Amino acid sequence: MRRDHRPYWMHRLWENFENAWTAHFLEPHFDALGQKPKIVRPWHVEVFGPNIRAGDHIHLIASAADPIRFTVWSPQDQAGRIEIGDFVFMAGGTRILAAGQIEIGDNCLIAREATITDCDWHSLYDRVDPNPPCKPVKLGNNVWIGDGAFIGKGVTIGDHAVVGARSTVTKDVEPYAVVAGNPAKVIKRLDPDAPMRTRADLLGAGPDTDRFFENAYRNTMAGNSTWGWVRSKLFPKRGD
């Protein structure tokens, strides 16, 4: 399908349904979920364990094929936790797995199938150790994690850094560094004096931003009709 054939009323109805599902079924599983979460198909977001907190304007895009998972799995004498900042985006398949502590700063972008974990989950010699070693993981503000990247235990990634697709990060990454590979190495450094726009710049303007998105959807769906949507589903043709 080349475009969205839904009429605007149908888009709004679906969005309200997702928001209601989030508030009723998903939010209670978080210790805290901030203002205005935008969660696509929230029934495919899995939240397991205590001490999982997310800030304002989190944006999650989940699906049946690519669920998003937040997991805190730790012994009762060890309080594992996941802390997620404001304006964070996560694509489908993202996994955040904490035995101890994972912190994700504001404005971070986490692409599809990325994994962030603070533990190996098994010791090298004791494969049934119920309490394998873990080390805190921290992502600074405005970090971009590429498609399928792996962030391992004990790693700190500095502000504005970029991790390339399919990279394996086992050592700290400096602010403004671009790393890629397995193991990940620095391939470029961003200019810290260059202007940097973040998701907060787009989404942090309150009611003005809400009106912007509403008008954008109305314009995109202008001319769509209920019958046109039904026809595109039952009798699709080239160009739909």
mmCIF file of C-alpha atoms in Angstrom:
data_model
loop_
_atom_site.group_PDB
_atom_site.id
_atom_site.type_symbol
_atom_site.label_atom_id
_atom_site.label_comp_id
_atom_site.label_asym_id
_atom_site.label_seq_id
_atom_site.Cartn_x
_atom_site.Cartn_y
_atom_site.Cartn_z
ATOM 1 C CA MET A 1 0.000 0.000 0.000
ATOM 2 C CA ARG A 2 1.420 3.369 -1.052
ATOM 3 C CA ARG A 3 -0.561 5.565 1.304
ATOM 4 C CA ASP A 4 -2.996 5.591 4.197
ATOM 5 C CA HIS A 5 -6.552 5.397 2.811
ATOM 6 C CA ARG A 6 -8.284 5.887 6.152
ATOM 7 C CA PRO A 7 -10.539 8.908 6.629
ATOM 8 C CA TYR A 8 -9.392 11.230 9.403
ATOM 9 C CA TRP A 9 -12.180 10.168 11.784
ATOM 10 C CA MET A 10 -10.969 6.581 11.583
ATOM 11 C CA HIS A 11 -7.389 7.606 12.394
ATOM 12 C CA ARG A 12 -8.598 9.552 15.442
ATOM 13 C CA LEU A 13 -10.782 6.662 16.609
ATOM 14 C CA TRP A 14 -7.867 4.211 16.336
ATOM 15 C CA GLU A 15 -5.484 6.595 18.101
ATOM 16 C CA ASN A 16 -7.975 7.084 20.950
ATOM 17 C CA PHE A 17 -8.349 3.300 21.219
ATOM 18 C CA GLU A 18 -4.553 2.842 21.502
ATOM 19 C CA ASN A 19 -4.353 5.611 24.108
ATOM 20 C CA ALA A 20 -7.154 4.048 26.145
ATOM 21 C CA TRP A 21 -5.504 0.623 25.957
ATOM 22 C CA THR A 22 -2.220 2.145 27.115
ATOM 23 C CA ALA A 23 -3.840 3.861 30.081
ATOM 24 C CA HIS A 24 -5.907 0.864 31.171
ATOM 25 C CA PHE A 25 -3.735 -2.175 30.443
ATOM 26 C CA LEU A 26 -0.122 -1.016 30.023
ATOM 27 C CA GLU A 27 0.503 1.957 32.310
ATOM 28 C CA PRO A 28 -0.163 0.001 35.553
ATOM 29 C CA HIS A 29 2.835 -2.241 34.767
ATOM 30 C CA PHE A 30 5.210 0.738 34.892
ATOM 31 C CA ASP A 31 6.224 2.262 38.207
ATOM 32 C CA ALA A 32 5.820 5.547 36.356
ATOM 33 C CA LEU A 33 4.809 6.471 32.812
ATOM 34 C CA GLY A 34 5.050 10.165 31.966
ATOM 35 C CA GLN A 35 2.745 12.516 30.109
ATOM 36 C CA LYS A 36 1.505 11.950 26.566
ATOM 37 C CA PRO A 37 2.961 8.541 25.717
ATOM 38 C CA LYS A 38 2.532 7.639 22.056
ATOM 39 C CA ILE A 39 2.462 3.860 21.829
ATOM 40 C CA VAL A 40 1.572 2.122 18.596
ATOM 41 C CA ARG A 41 -0.078 -1.259 19.222
ATOM 42 C CA PRO A 42 0.495 -1.143 22.992
ATOM 43 C CA TRP A 43 -0.733 -4.750 23.336
ATOM 44 C CA HIS A 44 2.647 -5.773 21.860
ATOM 45 C CA VAL A 45 4.661 -3.992 24.580
ATOM 46 C CA GLU A 46 5.775 -6.343 27.362
ATOM 47 C CA VAL A 47 6.679 -4.948 30.787
ATOM 48 C CA PHE A 48 8.005 -7.475 33.293
ATOM 49 C CA GLY A 49 9.428 -6.800 36.741
ATOM 50 C CA PRO A 50 9.530 -3.898 39.208
ATOM 51 C CA ASN A 51 11.159 -0.461 39.071
ATOM 52 C CA ILE A 52 10.523 0.351 35.402
ATOM 53 C CA ARG A 53 10.004 4.066 34.861
ATOM 54 C CA ALA A 54 9.569 6.114 31.683
ATOM 55 C CA GLY A 55 9.430 9.889 31.237
ATOM 56 C CA ASP A 56 7.211 12.191 29.214
ATOM 57 C CA HIS A 57 6.450 11.778 25.494
ATOM 58 C CA ILE A 58 7.860 8.274 25.128
ATOM 59 C CA HIS A 59 7.168 6.932 21.624
ATOM 60 C CA LEU A 60 7.068 3.173 21.054
ATOM 61 C CA ILE A 61 6.254 1.403 17.787
ATOM 62 C CA ALA A 62 5.518 -2.252 18.509
ATOM 63 C CA SER A 63 4.019 -5.046 16.407
ATOM 64 C CA ALA A 64 3.258 -8.748 16.662
ATOM 65 C CA ALA A 65 6.444 -9.570 14.764
ATOM 66 C CA ASP A 66 8.543 -7.053 16.708
ATOM 67 C CA PRO A 67 7.303 -6.630 20.293
ATOM 68 C CA ILE A 68 9.084 -4.229 22.622
ATOM 69 C CA ARG A 69 10.250 -5.735 25.909
ATOM 70 C CA PHE A 70 11.235 -4.115 29.209
ATOM 71 C CA THR A 71 12.484 -6.722 31.661
ATOM 72 C CA VAL A 72 13.861 -6.423 35.192
ATOM 73 C CA TRP A 73 14.982 -9.844 36.381
ATOM 74 C CA SER A 74 16.966 -9.782 39.594
ATOM 75 C CA PRO A 75 17.187 -11.618 42.937
ATOM 76 C CA GLN A 76 14.941 -10.366 45.693
ATOM 77 C CA ASP A 77 17.930 -8.902 47.559
ATOM 78 C CA GLN A 78 18.958 -6.876 44.486
ATOM 79 C CA ALA A 79 16.673 -4.099 43.270
ATOM 80 C CA GLY A 80 17.079 -3.979 39.499
ATOM 81 C CA ARG A 81 15.644 -1.003 37.649
ATOM 82 C CA ILE A 82 15.145 0.630 34.259
ATOM 83 C CA GLU A 83 14.975 4.436 34.022
ATOM 84 C CA ILE A 84 13.953 6.045 30.705
ATOM 85 C CA GLY A 85 14.062 9.806 30.129
ATOM 86 C CA ASP A 86 11.780 12.188 28.243
ATOM 87 C CA PHE A 87 11.137 12.207 24.474
ATOM 88 C CA VAL A 88 12.643 8.738 23.930
ATOM 89 C CA PHE A 89 11.802 6.789 20.770
ATOM 90 C CA MET A 90 12.035 2.988 20.454
ATOM 91 C CA ALA A 91 11.287 0.968 17.327
ATOM 92 C CA GLY A 92 9.894 -2.565 17.235
ATOM 93 C CA GLY A 93 11.969 -5.402 18.600
ATOM 94 C CA THR A 94 13.812 -3.267 21.150
ATOM 95 C CA ARG A 95 14.779 -5.214 24.289
ATOM 96 C CA ILE A 96 15.854 -3.542 27.549
ATOM 97 C CA LEU A 97 17.023 -6.216 30.011
ATOM 98 C CA ALA A 98 18.162 -5.244 33.510
ATOM 99 C CA ALA A 99 19.488 -7.304 36.391
ATOM 100 C CA GLY A 100 20.896 -4.203 38.058
ATOM 101 C CA GLN A 101 20.523 -0.758 36.512
ATOM 102 C CA ILE A 102 19.924 0.666 33.050
ATOM 103 C CA GLU A 103 19.498 4.405 32.503
ATOM 104 C CA ILE A 104 18.446 5.927 29.179
ATOM 105 C CA GLY A 105 18.680 9.712 28.857
ATOM 106 C CA ASP A 106 16.365 12.220 27.224
ATOM 107 C CA ASN A 107 15.784 12.322 23.447
ATOM 108 C CA CYS A 108 17.379 8.947 22.728
ATOM 109 C CA LEU A 109 16.563 7.124 19.485
ATOM 110 C CA ILE A 110 16.676 3.329 19.614
ATOM 111 C CA ALA A 111 16.197 1.544 16.310
ATOM 112 C CA ARG A 112 14.594 -1.779 15.492
ATOM 113 C CA GLU A 113 15.834 -4.978 17.181
ATOM 114 C CA ALA A 114 18.372 -3.181 19.399
ATOM 115 C CA THR A 115 19.278 -4.878 22.691
ATOM 116 C CA ILE A 116 20.528 -3.167 25.851
ATOM 117 C CA THR A 117 21.496 -5.366 28.784
ATOM 118 C CA ASP A 118 23.516 -4.907 31.970
ATOM 119 C CA CYS A 119 24.193 -8.627 32.495
ATOM 120 C CA ASP A 120 25.477 -11.708 30.635
ATOM 121 C CA TRP A 121 22.770 -13.734 32.415
ATOM 122 C CA HIS A 122 25.087 -16.746 32.847
ATOM 123 C CA SER A 123 28.575 -17.040 34.309
ATOM 124 C CA LEU A 124 31.287 -18.559 32.130
ATOM 125 C CA TYR A 125 31.918 -21.498 34.469
ATOM 126 C CA ASP A 126 28.680 -21.591 36.482
ATOM 127 C CA ARG A 127 25.933 -21.703 33.871
ATOM 128 C CA VAL A 128 23.206 -22.003 36.515
ATOM 129 C CA ASP A 129 24.342 -19.138 38.774
ATOM 130 C CA PRO A 130 21.102 -17.420 39.921
ATOM 131 C CA ASN A 131 22.967 -14.129 40.457
ATOM 132 C CA PRO A 132 25.482 -13.618 37.616
ATOM 133 C CA PRO A 133 27.549 -10.411 37.657
ATOM 134 C CA CYS A 134 25.946 -7.256 36.299
ATOM 135 C CA LYS A 135 27.289 -3.747 35.711
ATOM 136 C CA PRO A 136 25.214 -0.571 35.194
ATOM 137 C CA VAL A 137 24.532 0.679 31.677
ATOM 138 C CA LYS A 138 23.948 4.351 30.970
ATOM 139 C CA LEU A 139 22.956 6.125 27.765
ATOM 140 C CA GLY A 140 23.403 9.891 27.842
ATOM 141 C CA ASN A 141 21.062 12.396 26.254
ATOM 142 C CA ASN A 142 20.259 12.309 22.524
ATOM 143 C CA VAL A 143 22.051 9.006 21.898
ATOM 144 C CA TRP A 144 21.174 7.201 18.662
ATOM 145 C CA ILE A 145 21.356 3.389 18.702
ATOM 146 C CA GLY A 146 21.255 1.843 15.224
ATOM 147 C CA ASP A 147 19.271 -1.108 13.916
ATOM 148 C CA GLY A 148 20.128 -4.393 15.610
ATOM 149 C CA ALA A 149 22.905 -2.969 17.806
ATOM 150 C CA PHE A 150 23.891 -4.673 21.068
ATOM 151 C CA ILE A 151 24.898 -2.678 24.167
ATOM 152 C CA GLY A 152 26.513 -4.850 26.833
ATOM 153 C CA LYS A 153 27.023 -4.617 30.576
ATOM 154 C CA GLY A 154 29.045 -1.822 32.134
ATOM 155 C CA VAL A 155 28.830 0.456 29.094
ATOM 156 C CA THR A 156 28.355 4.222 29.307
ATOM 157 C CA ILE A 157 27.501 6.042 26.088
ATOM 158 C CA GLY A 158 28.046 9.802 26.125
ATOM 159 C CA ASP A 159 25.651 12.529 25.027
ATOM 160 C CA HIS A 160 24.866 12.784 21.292
ATOM 161 C CA ALA A 161 26.861 9.654 20.406
ATOM 162 C CA VAL A 162 25.796 7.346 17.574
ATOM 163 C CA VAL A 163 26.054 3.541 17.500
ATOM 164 C CA GLY A 164 25.983 2.047 13.993
ATOM 165 C CA ALA A 165 23.629 -0.712 12.894
ATOM 166 C CA ARG A 166 24.523 -4.250 14.011
ATOM 167 C CA SER A 167 27.331 -2.959 16.225
ATOM 168 C CA THR A 168 28.403 -4.702 19.435
ATOM 169 C CA VAL A 169 29.367 -2.213 22.149
ATOM 170 C CA THR A 170 31.317 -3.573 25.097
ATOM 171 C CA LYS A 171 33.319 -0.450 26.047
ATOM 172 C CA ASP A 172 32.401 3.132 26.886
ATOM 173 C CA VAL A 173 31.622 5.535 24.033
ATOM 174 C CA GLU A 174 32.654 9.177 24.300
ATOM 175 C CA PRO A 175 30.164 12.004 23.749
ATOM 176 C CA TYR A 176 29.707 12.975 20.077
ATOM 177 C CA ALA A 177 31.479 9.811 18.892
ATOM 178 C CA VAL A 178 30.149 7.635 16.075
ATOM 179 C CA VAL A 179 31.030 3.971 16.585
ATOM 180 C CA ALA A 180 30.412 0.897 14.438
ATOM 181 C CA GLY A 181 31.522 -2.694 14.070
ATOM 182 C CA ASN A 182 32.020 -5.803 16.183
ATOM 183 C CA PRO A 183 33.544 -4.844 18.512
ATOM 184 C CA ALA A 184 32.466 -1.237 17.979
ATOM 185 C CA LYS A 185 35.207 1.297 17.246
ATOM 186 C CA VAL A 186 35.182 5.050 16.674
ATOM 187 C CA ILE A 187 34.779 5.849 12.982
ATOM 188 C CA LYS A 188 33.888 9.531 13.251
ATOM 189 C CA ARG A 189 33.461 12.379 15.729
ATOM 190 C CA LEU A 190 30.614 14.855 15.508
ATOM 191 C CA ASP A 191 31.261 18.584 15.793
ATOM 192 C CA PRO A 192 30.188 19.561 19.328
ATOM 193 C CA ASP A 193 29.749 23.172 18.185
ATOM 194 C CA ALA A 194 27.330 22.306 15.367
ATOM 195 C CA PRO A 195 23.623 22.937 16.066
ATOM 196 C CA MET A 196 21.861 19.792 17.253
ATOM 197 C CA ARG A 197 18.079 19.332 17.008
ATOM 198 C CA THR A 198 16.391 16.744 19.212
ATOM 199 C CA ARG A 199 12.946 15.213 19.659
ATOM 200 C CA ALA A 200 12.297 17.736 22.416
ATOM 201 C CA ASP A 201 12.572 20.508 19.811
ATOM 202 C CA LEU A 202 9.816 18.818 17.822
ATOM 203 C CA LEU A 203 7.555 17.613 20.622
ATOM 204 C CA GLY A 204 8.225 20.013 23.470
ATOM 205 C CA ALA A 205 6.025 22.898 22.391
ATOM 206 C CA GLY A 206 2.845 21.670 24.108
ATOM 207 C CA PRO A 207 -0.498 22.579 22.499
ATOM 208 C CA ASP A 208 1.191 24.056 19.413
ATOM 209 C CA THR A 209 2.773 20.678 18.672
ATOM 210 C CA ASP A 210 -0.564 18.894 19.138
ATOM 211 C CA ARG A 211 -2.162 21.252 16.617
ATOM 212 C CA PHE A 212 0.749 20.754 14.232
ATOM 213 C CA PHE A 213 0.300 16.967 14.170
ATOM 214 C CA GLU A 214 -3.475 17.193 13.969
ATOM 215 C CA ASN A 215 -3.254 19.504 10.949
ATOM 216 C CA ALA A 216 -0.594 17.281 9.369
ATOM 217 C CA TYR A 217 -2.843 14.213 9.633
ATOM 218 C CA ARG A 218 -5.847 16.145 8.349
ATOM 219 C CA ASN A 219 -3.889 17.357 5.329
ATOM 220 C CA THR A 220 -2.438 13.903 4.622
ATOM 221 C CA MET A 221 -5.869 12.283 4.772
ATOM 222 C CA ALA A 222 -7.755 15.041 3.006
ATOM 223 C CA GLY A 223 -10.016 13.539 0.376
ATOM 224 C CA ASN A 224 -10.066 10.086 1.963
ATOM 225 C CA SER A 225 -13.473 8.519 2.487
ATOM 226 C CA THR A 226 -14.890 5.564 4.359
ATOM 227 C CA TRP A 227 -15.889 3.891 1.098
ATOM 228 C CA GLY A 228 -12.433 4.566 -0.383
ATOM 229 C CA TRP A 229 -10.821 2.804 2.579
ATOM 230 C CA VAL A 230 -13.219 -0.181 2.280
ATOM 231 C CA ARG A 231 -12.526 -0.421 -1.461
ATOM 232 C CA SER A 232 -8.736 -0.348 -0.891
ATOM 233 C CA LYS A 233 -9.079 -3.296 1.491
ATOM 234 C CA LEU A 234 -11.521 -5.431 -0.497
ATOM 235 C CA PHE A 235 -10.656 -4.423 -4.072
ATOM 236 C CA PRO A 236 -7.085 -3.099 -4.087
ATOM 237 C CA LYS A 237 -5.698 -1.803 -7.345
ATOM 238 C CA ARG A 238 -2.356 -0.612 -8.638
ATOM 239 C CA GLY A 239 -1.560 2.740 -7.114
ATOM 240 C CA ASP A 240 -3.174 2.045 -3.745
#
